[in-house]
Every structure is written in C-alpha cells, then in structure tokens.
PDB file of N, CA and C in Angstrom:
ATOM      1  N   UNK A 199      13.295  11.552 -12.162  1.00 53.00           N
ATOM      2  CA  UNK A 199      13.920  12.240 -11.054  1.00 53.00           C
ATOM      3  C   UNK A 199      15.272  11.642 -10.715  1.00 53.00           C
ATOM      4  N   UNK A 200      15.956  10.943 -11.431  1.00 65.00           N
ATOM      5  CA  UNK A 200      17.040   9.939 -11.091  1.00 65.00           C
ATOM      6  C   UNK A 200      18.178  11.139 -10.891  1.00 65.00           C
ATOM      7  N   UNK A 201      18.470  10.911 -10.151  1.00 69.00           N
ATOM      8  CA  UNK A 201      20.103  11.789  -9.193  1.00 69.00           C
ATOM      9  C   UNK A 201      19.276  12.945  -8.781  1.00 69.00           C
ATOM     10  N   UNK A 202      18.101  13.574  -8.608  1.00 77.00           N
ATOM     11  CA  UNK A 202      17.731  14.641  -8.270  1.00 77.00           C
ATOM     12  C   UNK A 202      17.212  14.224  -6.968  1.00 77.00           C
ATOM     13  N   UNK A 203      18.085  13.918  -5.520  1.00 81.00           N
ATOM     14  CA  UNK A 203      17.486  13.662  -4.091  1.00 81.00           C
ATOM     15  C   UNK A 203      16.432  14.619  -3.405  1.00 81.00           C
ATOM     16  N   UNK A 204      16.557  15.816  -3.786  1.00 81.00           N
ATOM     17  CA  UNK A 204      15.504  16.572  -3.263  1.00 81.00           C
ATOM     18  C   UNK A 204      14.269  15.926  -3.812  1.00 81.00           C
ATOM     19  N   UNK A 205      14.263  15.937  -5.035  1.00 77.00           N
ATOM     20  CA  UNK A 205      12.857  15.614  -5.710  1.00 77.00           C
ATOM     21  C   UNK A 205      12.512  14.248  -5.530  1.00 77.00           C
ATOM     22  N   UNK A 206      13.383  13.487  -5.488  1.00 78.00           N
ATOM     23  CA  UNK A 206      12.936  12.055  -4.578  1.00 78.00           C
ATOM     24  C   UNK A 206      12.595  11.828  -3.271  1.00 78.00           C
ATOM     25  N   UNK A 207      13.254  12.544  -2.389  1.00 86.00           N
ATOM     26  CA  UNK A 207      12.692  12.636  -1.185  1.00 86.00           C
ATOM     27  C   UNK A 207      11.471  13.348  -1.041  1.00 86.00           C
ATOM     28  N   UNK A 208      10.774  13.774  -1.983  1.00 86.00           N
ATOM     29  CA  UNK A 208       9.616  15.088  -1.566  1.00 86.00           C
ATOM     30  C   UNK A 208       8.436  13.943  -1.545  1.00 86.00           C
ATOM     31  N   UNK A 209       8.765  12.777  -2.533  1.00 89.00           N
ATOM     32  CA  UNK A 209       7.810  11.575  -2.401  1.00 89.00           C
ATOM     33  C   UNK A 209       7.971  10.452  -1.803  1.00 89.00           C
ATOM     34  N   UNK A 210       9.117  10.171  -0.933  1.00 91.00           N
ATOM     35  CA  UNK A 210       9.573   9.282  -0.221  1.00 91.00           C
ATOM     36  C   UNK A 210       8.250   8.629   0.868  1.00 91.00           C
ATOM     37  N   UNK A 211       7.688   9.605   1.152  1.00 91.00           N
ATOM     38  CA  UNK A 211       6.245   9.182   2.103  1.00 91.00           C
ATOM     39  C   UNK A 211       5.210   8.158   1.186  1.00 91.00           C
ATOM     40  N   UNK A 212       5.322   9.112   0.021  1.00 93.00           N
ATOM     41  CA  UNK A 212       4.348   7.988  -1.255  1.00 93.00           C
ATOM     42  C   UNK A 212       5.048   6.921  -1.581  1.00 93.00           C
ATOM     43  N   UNK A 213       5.944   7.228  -1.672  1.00 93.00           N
ATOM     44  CA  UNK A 213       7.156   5.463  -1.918  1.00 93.00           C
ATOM     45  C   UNK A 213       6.798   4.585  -0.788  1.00 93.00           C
ATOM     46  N   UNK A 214       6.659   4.677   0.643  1.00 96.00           N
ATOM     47  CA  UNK A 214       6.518   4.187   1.807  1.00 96.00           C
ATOM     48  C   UNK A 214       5.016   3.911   1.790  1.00 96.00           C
ATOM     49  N   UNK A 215       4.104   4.492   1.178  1.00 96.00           N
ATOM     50  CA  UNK A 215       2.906   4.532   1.535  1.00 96.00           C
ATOM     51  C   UNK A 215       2.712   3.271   0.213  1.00 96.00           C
ATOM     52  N   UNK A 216       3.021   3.267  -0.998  1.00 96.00           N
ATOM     53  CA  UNK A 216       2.890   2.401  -1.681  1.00 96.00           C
ATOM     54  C   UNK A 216       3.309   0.738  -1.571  1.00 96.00           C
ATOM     55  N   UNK A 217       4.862   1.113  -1.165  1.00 97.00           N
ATOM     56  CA  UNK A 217       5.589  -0.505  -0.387  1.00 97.00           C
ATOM     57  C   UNK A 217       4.913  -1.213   0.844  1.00 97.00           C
ATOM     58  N   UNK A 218       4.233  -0.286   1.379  1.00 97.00           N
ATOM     59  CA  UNK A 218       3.275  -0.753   2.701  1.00 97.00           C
ATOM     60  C   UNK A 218       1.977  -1.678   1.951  1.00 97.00           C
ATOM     61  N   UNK A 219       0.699  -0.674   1.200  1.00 97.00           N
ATOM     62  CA  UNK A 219       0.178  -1.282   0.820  1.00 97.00           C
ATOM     63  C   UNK A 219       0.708  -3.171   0.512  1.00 97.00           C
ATOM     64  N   UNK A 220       1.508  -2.710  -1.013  1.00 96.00           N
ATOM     65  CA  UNK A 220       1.954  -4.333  -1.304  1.00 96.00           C
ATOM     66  C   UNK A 220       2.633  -5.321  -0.934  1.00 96.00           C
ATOM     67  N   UNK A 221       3.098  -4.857   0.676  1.00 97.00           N
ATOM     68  CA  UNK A 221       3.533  -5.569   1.351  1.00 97.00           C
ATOM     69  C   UNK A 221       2.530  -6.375   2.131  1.00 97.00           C
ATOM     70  N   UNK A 222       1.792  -5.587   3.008  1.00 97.00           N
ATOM     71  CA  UNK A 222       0.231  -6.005   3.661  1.00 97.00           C
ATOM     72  C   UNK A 222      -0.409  -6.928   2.807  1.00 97.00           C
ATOM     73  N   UNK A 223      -0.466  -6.726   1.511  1.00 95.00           N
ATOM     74  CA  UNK A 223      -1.249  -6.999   0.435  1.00 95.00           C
ATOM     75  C   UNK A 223      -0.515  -8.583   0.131  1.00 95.00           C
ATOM     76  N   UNK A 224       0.813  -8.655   0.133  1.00 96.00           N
ATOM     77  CA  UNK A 224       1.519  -9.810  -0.113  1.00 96.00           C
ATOM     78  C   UNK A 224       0.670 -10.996   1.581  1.00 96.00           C
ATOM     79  N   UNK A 225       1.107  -9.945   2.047  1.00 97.00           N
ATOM     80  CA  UNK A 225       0.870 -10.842   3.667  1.00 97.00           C
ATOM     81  C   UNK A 225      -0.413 -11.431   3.910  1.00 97.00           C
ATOM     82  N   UNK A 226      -1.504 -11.281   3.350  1.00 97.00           N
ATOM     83  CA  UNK A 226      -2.740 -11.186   2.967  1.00 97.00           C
ATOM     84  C   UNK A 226      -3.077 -12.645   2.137  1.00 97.00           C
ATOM     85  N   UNK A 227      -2.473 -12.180   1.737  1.00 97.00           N
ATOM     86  CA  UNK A 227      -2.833 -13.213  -0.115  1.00 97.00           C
ATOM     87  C   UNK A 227      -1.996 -14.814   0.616  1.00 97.00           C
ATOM     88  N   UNK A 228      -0.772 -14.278   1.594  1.00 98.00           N
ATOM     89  CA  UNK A 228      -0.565 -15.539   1.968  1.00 98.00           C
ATOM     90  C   UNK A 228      -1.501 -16.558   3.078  1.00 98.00           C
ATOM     91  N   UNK A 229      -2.074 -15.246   3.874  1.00 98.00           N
ATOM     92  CA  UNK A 229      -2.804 -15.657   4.906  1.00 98.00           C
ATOM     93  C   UNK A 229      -3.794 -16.992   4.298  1.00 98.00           C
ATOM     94  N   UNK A 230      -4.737 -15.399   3.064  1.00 98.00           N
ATOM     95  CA  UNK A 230      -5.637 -16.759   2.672  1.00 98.00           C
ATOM     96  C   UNK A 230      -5.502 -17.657   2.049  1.00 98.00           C
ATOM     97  N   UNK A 231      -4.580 -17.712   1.251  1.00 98.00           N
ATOM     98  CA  UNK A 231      -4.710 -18.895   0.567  1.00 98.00           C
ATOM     99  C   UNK A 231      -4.167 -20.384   1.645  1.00 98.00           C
ATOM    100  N   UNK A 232      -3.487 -20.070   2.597  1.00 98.00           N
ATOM    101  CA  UNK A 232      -3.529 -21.091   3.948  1.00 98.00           C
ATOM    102  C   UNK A 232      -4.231 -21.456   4.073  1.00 98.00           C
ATOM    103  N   UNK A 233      -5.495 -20.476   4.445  1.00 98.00           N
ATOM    104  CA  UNK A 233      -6.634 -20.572   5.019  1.00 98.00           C
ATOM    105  C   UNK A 233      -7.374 -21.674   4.010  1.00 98.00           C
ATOM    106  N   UNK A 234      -7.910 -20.761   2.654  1.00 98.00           N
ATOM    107  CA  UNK A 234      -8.420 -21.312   1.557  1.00 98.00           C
ATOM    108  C   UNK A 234      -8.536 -22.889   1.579  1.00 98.00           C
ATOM    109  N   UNK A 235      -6.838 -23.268   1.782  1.00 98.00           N
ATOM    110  CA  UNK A 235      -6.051 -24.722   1.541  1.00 98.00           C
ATOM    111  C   UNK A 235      -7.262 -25.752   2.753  1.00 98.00           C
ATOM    112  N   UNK A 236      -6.838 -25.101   3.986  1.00 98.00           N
ATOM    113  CA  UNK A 236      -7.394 -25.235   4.986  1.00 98.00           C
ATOM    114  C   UNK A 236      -8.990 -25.773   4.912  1.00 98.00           C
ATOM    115  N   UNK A 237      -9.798 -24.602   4.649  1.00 98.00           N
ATOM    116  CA  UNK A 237     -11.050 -25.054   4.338  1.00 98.00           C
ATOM    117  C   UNK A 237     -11.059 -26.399   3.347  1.00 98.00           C
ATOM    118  N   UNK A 238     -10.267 -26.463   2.216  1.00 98.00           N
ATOM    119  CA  UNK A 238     -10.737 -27.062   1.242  1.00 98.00           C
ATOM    120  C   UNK A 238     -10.242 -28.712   1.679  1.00 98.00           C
ATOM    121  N   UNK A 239      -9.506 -28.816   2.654  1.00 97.00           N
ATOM    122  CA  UNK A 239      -9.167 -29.819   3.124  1.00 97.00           C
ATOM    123  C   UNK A 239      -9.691 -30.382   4.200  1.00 97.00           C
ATOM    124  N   UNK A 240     -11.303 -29.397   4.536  1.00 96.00           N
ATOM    125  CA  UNK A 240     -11.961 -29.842   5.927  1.00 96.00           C
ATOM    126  C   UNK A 240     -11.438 -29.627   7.371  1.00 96.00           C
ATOM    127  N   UNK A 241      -9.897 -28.646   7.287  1.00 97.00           N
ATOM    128  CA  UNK A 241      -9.723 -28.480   8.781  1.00 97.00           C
ATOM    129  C   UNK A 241      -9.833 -27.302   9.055  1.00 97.00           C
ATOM    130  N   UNK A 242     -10.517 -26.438   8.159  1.00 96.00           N
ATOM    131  CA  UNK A 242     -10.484 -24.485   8.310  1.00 96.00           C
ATOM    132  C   UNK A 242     -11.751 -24.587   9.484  1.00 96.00           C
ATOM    133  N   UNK A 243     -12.117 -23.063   9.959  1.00 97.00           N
ATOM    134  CA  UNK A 243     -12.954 -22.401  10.221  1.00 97.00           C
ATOM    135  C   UNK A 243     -13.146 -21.636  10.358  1.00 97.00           C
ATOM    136  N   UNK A 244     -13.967 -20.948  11.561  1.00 98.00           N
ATOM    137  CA  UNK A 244     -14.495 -19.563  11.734  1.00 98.00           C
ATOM    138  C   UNK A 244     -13.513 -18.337  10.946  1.00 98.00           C
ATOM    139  N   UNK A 245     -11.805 -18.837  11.833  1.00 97.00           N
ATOM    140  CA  UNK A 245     -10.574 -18.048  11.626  1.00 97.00           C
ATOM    141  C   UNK A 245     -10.636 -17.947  10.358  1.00 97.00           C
ATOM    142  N   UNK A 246     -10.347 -18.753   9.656  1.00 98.00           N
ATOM    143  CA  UNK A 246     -10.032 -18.970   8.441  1.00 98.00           C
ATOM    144  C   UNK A 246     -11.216 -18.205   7.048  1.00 98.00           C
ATOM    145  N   UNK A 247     -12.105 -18.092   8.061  1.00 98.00           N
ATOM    146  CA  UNK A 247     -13.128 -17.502   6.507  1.00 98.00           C
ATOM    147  C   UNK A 247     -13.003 -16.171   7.062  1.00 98.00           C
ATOM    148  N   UNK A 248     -12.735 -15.673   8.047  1.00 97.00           N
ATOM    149  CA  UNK A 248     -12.336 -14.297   8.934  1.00 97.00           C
ATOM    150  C   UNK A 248     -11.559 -13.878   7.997  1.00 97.00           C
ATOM    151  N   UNK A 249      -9.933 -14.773   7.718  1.00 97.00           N
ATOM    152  CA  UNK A 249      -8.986 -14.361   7.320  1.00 97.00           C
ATOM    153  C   UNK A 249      -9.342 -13.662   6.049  1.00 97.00           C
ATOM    154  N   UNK A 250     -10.171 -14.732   4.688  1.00 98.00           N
ATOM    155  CA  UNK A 250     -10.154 -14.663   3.585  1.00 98.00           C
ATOM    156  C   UNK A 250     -10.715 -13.767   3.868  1.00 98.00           C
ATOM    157  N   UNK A 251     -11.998 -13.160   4.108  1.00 97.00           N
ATOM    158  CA  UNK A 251     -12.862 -12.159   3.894  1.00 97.00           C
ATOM    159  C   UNK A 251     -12.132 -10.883   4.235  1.00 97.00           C
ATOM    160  N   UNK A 252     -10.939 -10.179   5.114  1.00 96.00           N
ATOM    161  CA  UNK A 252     -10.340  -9.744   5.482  1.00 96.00           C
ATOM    162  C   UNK A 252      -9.112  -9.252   4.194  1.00 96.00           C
ATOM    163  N   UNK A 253      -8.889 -10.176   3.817  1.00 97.00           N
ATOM    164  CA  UNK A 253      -8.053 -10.503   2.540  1.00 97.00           C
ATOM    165  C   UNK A 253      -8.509  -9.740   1.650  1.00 97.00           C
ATOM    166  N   UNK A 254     -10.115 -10.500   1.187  1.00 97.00           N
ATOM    167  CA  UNK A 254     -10.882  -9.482   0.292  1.00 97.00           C
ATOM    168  C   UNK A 254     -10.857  -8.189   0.132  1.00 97.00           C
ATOM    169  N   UNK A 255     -11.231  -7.643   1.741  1.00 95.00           N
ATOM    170  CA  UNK A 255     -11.022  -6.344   1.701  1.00 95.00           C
ATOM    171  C   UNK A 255     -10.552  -5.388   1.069  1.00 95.00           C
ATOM    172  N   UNK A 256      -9.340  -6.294   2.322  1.00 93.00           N
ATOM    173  CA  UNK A 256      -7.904  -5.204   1.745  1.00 93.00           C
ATOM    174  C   UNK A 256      -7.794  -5.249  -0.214  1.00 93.00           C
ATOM    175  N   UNK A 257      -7.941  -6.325  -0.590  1.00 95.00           N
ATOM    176  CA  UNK A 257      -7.441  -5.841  -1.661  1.00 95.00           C
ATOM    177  C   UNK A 257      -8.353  -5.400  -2.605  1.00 95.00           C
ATOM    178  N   UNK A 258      -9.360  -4.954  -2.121  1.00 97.00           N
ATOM    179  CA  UNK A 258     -10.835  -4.238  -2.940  1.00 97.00           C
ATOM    180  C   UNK A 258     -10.596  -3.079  -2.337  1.00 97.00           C
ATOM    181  N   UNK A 259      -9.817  -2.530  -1.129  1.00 97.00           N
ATOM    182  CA  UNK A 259     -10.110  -1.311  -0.964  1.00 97.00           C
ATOM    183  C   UNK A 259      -8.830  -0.632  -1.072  1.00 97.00           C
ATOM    184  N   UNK A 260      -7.707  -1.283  -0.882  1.00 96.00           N
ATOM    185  CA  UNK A 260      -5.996  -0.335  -0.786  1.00 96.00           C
ATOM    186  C   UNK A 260      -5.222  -0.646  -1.873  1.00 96.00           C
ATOM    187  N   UNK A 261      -5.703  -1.914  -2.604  1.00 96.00           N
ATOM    188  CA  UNK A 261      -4.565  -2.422  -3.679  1.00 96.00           C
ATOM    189  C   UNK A 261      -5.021  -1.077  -4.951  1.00 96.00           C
ATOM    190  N   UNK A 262      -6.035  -0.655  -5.064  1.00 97.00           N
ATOM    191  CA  UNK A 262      -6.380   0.557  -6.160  1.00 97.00           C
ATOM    192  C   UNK A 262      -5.581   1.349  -5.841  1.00 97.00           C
ATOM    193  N   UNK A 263      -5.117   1.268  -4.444  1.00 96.00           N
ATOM    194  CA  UNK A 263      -4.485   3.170  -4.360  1.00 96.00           C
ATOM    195  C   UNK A 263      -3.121   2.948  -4.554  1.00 96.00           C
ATOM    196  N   UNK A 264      -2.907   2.139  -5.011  1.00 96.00           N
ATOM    197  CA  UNK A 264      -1.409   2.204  -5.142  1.00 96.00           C
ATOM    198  C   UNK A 264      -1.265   2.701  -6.372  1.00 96.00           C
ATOM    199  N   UNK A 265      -2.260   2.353  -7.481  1.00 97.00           N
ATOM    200  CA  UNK A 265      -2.071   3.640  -8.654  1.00 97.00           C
ATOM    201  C   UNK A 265      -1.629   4.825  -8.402  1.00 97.00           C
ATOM    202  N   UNK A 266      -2.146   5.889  -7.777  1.00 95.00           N
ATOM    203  CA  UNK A 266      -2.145   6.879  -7.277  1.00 95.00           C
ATOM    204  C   UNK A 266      -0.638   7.263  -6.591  1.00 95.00           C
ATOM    205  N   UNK A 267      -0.465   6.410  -5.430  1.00 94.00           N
ATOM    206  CA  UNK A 267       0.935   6.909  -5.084  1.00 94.00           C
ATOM    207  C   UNK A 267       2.182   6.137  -6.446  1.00 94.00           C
ATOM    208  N   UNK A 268       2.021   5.578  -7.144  1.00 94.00           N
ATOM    209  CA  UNK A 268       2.793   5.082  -8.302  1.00 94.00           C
ATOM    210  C   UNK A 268       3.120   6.210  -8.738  1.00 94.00           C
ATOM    211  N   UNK A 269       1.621   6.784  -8.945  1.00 94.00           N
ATOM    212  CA  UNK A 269       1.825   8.114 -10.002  1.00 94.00           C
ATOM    213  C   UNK A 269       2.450   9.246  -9.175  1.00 94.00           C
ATOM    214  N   UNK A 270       2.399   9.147  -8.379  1.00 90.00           N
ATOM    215  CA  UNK A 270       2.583  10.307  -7.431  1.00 90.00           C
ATOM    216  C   UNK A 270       4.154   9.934  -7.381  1.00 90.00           C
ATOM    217  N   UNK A 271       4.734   8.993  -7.153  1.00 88.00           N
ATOM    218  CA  UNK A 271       6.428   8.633  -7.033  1.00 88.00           C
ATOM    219  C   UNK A 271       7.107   9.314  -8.786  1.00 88.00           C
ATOM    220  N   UNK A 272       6.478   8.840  -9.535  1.00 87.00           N
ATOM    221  CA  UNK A 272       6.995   8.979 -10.556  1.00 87.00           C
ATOM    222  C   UNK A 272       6.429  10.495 -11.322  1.00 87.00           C
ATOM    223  N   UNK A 273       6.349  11.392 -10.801  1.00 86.00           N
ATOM    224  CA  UNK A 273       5.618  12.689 -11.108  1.00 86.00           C
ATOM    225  C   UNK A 273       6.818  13.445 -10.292  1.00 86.00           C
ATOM    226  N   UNK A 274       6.787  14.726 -11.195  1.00 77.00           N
ATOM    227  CA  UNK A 274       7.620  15.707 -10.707  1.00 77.00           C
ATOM    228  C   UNK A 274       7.075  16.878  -9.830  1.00 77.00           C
ATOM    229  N   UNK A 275       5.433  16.644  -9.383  1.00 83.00           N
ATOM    230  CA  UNK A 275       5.011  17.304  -8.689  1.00 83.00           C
ATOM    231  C   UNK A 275       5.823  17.960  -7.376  1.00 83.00           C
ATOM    232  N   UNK A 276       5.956  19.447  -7.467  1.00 85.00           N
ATOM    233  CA  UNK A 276       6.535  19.707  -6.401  1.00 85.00           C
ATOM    234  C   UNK A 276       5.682  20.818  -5.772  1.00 85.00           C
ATOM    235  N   UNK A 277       4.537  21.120  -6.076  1.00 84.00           N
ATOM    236  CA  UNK A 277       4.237  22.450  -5.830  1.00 84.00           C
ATOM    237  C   UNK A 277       4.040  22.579  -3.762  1.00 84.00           C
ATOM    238  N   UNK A 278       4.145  21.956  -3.113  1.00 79.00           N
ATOM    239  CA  UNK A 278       4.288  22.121  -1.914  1.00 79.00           C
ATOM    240  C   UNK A 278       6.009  22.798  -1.669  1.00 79.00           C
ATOM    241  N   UNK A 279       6.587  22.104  -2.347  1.00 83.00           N
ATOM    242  CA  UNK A 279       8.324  22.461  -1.949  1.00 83.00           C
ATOM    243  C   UNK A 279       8.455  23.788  -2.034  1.00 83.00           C
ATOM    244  N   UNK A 280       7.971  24.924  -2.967  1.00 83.00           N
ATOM    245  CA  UNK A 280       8.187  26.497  -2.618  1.00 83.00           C
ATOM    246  C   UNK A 280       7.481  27.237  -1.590  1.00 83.00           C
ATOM    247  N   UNK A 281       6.469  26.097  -0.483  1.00 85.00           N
ATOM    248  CA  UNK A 281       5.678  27.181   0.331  1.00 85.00           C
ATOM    249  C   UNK A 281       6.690  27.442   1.516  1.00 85.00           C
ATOM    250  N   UNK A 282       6.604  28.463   1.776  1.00 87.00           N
ATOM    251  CA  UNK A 282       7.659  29.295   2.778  1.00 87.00           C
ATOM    252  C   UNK A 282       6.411  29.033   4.599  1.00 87.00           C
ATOM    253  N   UNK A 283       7.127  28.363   5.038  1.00 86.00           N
ATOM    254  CA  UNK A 283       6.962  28.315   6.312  1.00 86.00           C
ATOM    255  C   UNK A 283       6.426  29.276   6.940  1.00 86.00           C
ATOM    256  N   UNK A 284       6.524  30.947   6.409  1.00 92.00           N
ATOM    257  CA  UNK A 284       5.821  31.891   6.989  1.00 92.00           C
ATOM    258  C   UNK A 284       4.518  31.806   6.902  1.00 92.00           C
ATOM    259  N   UNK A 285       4.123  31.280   5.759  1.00 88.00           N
ATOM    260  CA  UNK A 285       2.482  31.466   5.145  1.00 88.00           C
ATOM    261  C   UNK A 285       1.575  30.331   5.843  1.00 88.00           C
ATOM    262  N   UNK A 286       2.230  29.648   6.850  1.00 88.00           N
ATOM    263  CA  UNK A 286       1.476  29.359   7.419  1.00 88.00           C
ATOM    264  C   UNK A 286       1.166  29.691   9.063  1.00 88.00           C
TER     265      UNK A 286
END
C-alpha cells in the first residue's frame, strides 16, 4: 500500500490496535521481570506474583492477536470502503 493514503488509513485503527498490544506487552515483560528479580532475591511479594501472573496473561491472551491485525495492516482489504452511508 506504500503512497496509497487512503488505503493506509482504512487500517490505521489495526496499526493502533497492534502498537498498543506490543507496547502493553513491552510494559509487562518489564514489570515482571522486576518483580521476578525481586522474588528471586527474597524481597518480592503478594504484588509481585500479582504482577507476573498478570504478565502471563496478557501475553497468552493479546500477544496472538497481533497476527491478525499484522495481517490486517498489510492486506489490501477494503471491502467496507465502497459501502455508501445510505445502506445503512
């Protein structure tokens, strides 16, 4: 889609929706491994296994979907862009 702005902007939400994920996902990975450090050095707790498990989560449940909007950024899918505002 390179120089074609319409067709880049039609996925700009999936671009945003993807940079979010691996951003969260970055923020995450830093939390626990603090944490991790923490425990393994005898001064973690409750917080800290909160954090990791939290960590886990996220990246068992949102880091997959970033396939999806990947594919979705890099796809020329447009079939929403011809619906005419009347038809709905």
């Amino acid at each position: 889609m390179a120089g074609e702005v319409d067709a880049m902007m039609r996925h700009s939400d999936d671009y945003l929706r993807l940079v979010c994920i691996a951003v969260v996902a970055w923020m995450w990975t830093v939390m626990a491994t603090h944490s991790q450090r923490a425990l393994a050095e005898g001064k973690g707790g409750d917080a800290d296994r909160g954090r990791i498990a939290a960590a886990s989560y996220w990246a068992r449940t949102e880091i997959p979907r970033m396939a999806a909007f990947a594919q979705l950024c890099t796809s020329a899918e447009d079939s929403y862009a011809s619906a005419e505002a009347s038809w709905f």
